[in-house]
PDB file with one MODEL, atoms N, CA, C and O in Angstrom:
MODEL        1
ATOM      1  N   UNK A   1       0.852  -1.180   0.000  1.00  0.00           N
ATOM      2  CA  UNK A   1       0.000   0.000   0.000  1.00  0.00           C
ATOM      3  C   UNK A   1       0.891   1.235   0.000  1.00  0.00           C
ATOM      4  O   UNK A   1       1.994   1.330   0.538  1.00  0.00           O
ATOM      5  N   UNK A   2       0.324   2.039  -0.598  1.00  0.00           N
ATOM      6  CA  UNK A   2       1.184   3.516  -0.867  1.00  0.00           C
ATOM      7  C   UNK A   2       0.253   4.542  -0.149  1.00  0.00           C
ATOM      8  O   UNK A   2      -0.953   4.474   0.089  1.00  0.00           O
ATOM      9  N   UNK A   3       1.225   5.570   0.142  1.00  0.00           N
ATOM     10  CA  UNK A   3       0.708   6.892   1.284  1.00  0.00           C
ATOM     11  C   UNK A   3       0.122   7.434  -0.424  1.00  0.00           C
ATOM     12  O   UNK A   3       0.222   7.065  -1.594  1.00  0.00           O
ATOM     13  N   UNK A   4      -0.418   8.361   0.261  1.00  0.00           N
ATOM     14  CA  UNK A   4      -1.491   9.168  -1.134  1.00  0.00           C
ATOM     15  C   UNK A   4      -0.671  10.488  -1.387  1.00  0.00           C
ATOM     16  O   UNK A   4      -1.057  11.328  -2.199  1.00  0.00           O
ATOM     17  N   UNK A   5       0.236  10.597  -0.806  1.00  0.00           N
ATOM     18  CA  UNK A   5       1.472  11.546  -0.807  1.00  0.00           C
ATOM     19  C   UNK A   5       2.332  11.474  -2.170  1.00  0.00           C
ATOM     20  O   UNK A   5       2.552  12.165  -3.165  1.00  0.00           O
ATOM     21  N   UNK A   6       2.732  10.067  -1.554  1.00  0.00           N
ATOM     22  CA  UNK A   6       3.966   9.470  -2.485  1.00  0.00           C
ATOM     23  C   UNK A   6       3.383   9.413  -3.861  1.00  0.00           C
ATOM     24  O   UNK A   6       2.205   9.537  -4.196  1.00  0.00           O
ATOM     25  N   UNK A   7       4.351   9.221  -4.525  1.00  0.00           N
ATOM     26  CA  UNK A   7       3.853   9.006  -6.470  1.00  0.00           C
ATOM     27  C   UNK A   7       4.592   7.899  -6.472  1.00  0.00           C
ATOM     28  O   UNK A   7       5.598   7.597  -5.831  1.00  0.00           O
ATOM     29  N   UNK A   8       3.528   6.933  -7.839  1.00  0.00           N
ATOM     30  CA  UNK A   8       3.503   5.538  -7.739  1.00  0.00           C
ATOM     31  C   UNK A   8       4.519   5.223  -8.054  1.00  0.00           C
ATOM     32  O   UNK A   8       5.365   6.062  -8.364  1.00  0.00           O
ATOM     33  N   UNK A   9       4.796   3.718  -8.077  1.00  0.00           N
ATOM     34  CA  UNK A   9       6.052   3.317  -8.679  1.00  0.00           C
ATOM     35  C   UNK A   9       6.134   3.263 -10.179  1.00  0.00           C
ATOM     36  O   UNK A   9       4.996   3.378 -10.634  1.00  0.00           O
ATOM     37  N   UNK A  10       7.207   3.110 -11.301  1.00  0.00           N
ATOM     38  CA  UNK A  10       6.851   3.545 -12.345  1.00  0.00           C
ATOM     39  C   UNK A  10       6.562   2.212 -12.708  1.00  0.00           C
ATOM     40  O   UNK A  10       5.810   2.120 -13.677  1.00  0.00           O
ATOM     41  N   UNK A  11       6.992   1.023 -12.144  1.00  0.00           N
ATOM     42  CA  UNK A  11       6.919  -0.111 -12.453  1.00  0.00           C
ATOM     43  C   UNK A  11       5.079  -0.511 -12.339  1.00  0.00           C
ATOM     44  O   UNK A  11       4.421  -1.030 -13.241  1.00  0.00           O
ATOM     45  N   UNK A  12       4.640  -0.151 -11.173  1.00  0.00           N
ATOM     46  CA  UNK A  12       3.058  -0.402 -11.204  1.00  0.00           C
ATOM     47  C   UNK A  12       1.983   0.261 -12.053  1.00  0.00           C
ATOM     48  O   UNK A  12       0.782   0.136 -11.811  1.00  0.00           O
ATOM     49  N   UNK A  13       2.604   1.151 -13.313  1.00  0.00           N
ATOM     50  CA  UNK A  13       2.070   1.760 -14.531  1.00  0.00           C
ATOM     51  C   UNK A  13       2.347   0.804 -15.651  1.00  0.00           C
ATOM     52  O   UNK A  13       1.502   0.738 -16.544  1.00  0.00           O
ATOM     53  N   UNK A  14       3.496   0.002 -15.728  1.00  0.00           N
ATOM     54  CA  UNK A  14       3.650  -0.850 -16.837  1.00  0.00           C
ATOM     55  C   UNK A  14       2.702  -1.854 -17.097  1.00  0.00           C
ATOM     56  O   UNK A  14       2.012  -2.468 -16.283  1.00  0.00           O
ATOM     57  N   UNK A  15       2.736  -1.934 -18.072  1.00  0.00           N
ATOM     58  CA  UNK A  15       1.624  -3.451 -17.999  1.00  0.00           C
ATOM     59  C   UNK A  15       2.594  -4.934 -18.895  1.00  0.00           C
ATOM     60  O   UNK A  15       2.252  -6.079 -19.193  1.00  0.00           O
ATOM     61  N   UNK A  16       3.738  -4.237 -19.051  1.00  0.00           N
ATOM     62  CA  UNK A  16       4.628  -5.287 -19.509  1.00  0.00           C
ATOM     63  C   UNK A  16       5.991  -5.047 -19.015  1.00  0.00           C
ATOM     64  O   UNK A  16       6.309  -4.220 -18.161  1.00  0.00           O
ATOM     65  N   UNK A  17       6.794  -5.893 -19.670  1.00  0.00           N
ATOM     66  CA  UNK A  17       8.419  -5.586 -19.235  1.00  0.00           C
ATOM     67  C   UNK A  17       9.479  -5.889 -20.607  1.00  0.00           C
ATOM     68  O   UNK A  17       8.969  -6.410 -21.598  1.00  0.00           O
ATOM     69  N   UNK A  18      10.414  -5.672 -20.615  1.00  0.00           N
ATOM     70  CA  UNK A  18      11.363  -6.112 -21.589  1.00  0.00           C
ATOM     71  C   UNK A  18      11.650  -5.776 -23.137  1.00  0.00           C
ATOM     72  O   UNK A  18      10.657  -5.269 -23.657  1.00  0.00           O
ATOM     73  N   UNK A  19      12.440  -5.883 -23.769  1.00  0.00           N
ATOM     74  CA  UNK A  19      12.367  -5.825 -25.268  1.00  0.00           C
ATOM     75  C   UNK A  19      10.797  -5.521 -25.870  1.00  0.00           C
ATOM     76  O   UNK A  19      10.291  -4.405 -25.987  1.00  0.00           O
ATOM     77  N   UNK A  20      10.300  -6.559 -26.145  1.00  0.00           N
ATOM     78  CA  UNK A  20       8.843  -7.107 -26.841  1.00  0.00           C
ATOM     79  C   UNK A  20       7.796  -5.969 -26.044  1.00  0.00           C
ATOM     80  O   UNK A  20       6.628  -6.124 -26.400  1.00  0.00           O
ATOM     81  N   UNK A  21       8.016  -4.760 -24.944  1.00  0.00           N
ATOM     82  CA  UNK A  21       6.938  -4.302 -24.562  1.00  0.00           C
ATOM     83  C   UNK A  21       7.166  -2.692 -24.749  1.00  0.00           C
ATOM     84  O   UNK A  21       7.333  -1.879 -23.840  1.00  0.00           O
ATOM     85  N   UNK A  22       7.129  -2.428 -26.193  1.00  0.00           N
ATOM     86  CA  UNK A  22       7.694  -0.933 -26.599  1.00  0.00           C
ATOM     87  C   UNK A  22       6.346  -0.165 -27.126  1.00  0.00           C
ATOM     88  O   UNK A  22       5.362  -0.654 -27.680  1.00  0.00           O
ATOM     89  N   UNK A  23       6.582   1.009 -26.825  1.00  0.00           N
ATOM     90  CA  UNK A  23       5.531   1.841 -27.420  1.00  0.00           C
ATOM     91  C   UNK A  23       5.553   1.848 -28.578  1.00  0.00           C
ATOM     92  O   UNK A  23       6.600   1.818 -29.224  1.00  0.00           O
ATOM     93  N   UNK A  24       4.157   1.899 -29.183  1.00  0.00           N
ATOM     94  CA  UNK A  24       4.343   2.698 -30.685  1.00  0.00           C
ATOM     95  C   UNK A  24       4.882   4.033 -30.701  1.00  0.00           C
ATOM     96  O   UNK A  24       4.468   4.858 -29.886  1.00  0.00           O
ATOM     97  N   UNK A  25       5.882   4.366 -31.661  1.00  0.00           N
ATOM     98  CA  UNK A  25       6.701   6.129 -32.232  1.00  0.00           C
ATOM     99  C   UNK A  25       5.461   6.635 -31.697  1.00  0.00           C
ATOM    100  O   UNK A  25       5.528   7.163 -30.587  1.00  0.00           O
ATOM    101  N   UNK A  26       4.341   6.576 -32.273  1.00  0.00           N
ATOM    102  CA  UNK A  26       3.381   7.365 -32.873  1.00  0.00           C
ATOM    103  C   UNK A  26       2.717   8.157 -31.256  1.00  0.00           C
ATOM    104  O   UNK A  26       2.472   9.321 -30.938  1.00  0.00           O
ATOM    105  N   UNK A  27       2.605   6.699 -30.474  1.00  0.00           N
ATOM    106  CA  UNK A  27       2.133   7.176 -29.043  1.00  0.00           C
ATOM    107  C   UNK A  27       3.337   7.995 -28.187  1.00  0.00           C
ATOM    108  O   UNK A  27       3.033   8.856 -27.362  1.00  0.00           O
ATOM    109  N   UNK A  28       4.459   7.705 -28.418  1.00  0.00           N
ATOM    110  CA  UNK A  28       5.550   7.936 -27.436  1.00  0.00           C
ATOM    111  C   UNK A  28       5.674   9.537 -27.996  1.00  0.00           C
ATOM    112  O   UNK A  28       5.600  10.398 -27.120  1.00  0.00           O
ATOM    113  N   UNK A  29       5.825   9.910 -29.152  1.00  0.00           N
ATOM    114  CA  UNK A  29       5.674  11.165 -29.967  1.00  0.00           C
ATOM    115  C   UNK A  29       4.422  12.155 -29.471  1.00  0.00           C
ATOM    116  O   UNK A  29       4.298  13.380 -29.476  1.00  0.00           O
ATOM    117  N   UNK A  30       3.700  11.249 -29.112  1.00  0.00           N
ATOM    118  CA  UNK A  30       2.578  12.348 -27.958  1.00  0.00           C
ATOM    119  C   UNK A  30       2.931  12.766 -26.750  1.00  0.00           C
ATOM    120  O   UNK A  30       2.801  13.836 -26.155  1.00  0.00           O
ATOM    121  N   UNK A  31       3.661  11.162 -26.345  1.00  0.00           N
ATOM    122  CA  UNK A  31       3.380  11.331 -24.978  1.00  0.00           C
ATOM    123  C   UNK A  31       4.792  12.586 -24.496  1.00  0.00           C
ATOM    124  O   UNK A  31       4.848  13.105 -23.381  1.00  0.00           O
ATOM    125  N   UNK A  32       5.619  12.805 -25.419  1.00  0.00           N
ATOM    126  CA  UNK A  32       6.742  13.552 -25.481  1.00  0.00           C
ATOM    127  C   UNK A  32       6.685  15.494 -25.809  1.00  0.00           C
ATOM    128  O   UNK A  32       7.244  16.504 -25.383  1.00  0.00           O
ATOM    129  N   UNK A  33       5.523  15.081 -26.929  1.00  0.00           N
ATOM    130  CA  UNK A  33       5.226  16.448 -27.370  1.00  0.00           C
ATOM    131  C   UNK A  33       5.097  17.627 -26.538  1.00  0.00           C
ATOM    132  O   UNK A  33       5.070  18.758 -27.023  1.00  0.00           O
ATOM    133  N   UNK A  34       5.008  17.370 -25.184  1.00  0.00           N
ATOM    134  CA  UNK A  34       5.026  18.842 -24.394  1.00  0.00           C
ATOM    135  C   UNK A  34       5.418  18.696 -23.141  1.00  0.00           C
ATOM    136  O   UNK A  34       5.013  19.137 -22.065  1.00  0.00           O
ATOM    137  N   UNK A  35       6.843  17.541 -23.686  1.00  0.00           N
ATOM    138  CA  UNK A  35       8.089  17.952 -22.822  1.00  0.00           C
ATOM    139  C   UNK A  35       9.119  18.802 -23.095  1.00  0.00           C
ATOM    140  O   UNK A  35       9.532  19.078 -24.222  1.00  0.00           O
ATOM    141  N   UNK A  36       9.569  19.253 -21.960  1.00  0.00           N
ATOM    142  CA  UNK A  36      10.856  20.302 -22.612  1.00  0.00           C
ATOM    143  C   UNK A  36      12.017  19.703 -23.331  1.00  0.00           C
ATOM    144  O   UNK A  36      11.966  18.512 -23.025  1.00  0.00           O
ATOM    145  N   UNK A  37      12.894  19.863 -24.011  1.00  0.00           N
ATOM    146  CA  UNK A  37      14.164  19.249 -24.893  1.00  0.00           C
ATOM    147  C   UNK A  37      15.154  18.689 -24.519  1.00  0.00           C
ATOM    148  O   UNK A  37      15.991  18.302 -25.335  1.00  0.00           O
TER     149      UNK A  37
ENDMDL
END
C-alpha cells in the first residue's frame, strides 16, 4: 500500500516488461510532445 502523498512506482504503470513491450513512435511522440528538450 502507498501513502497518497507518495507518487507511484513507475513499475506499477507498466503493464509489460522487456524488449517485446515498446511503445508505438506514434504514441511515445505524444506522450513527449510537451516535454521540454
Amino acid at each position: 500500500m502507498t501513502d497518497a502523498l507518495s507518487p507511484p512506482r513507475l513499475t506499477s504503470l507498466a503493464r509489460g516488461g522487456g524488449c517485446g513491450c515498446k511503445l508505438d513512435p506514434a504514441v511515445l511522440d505524444g506522450l513527449l510532445a510537451g516535454s521540454p528538450a
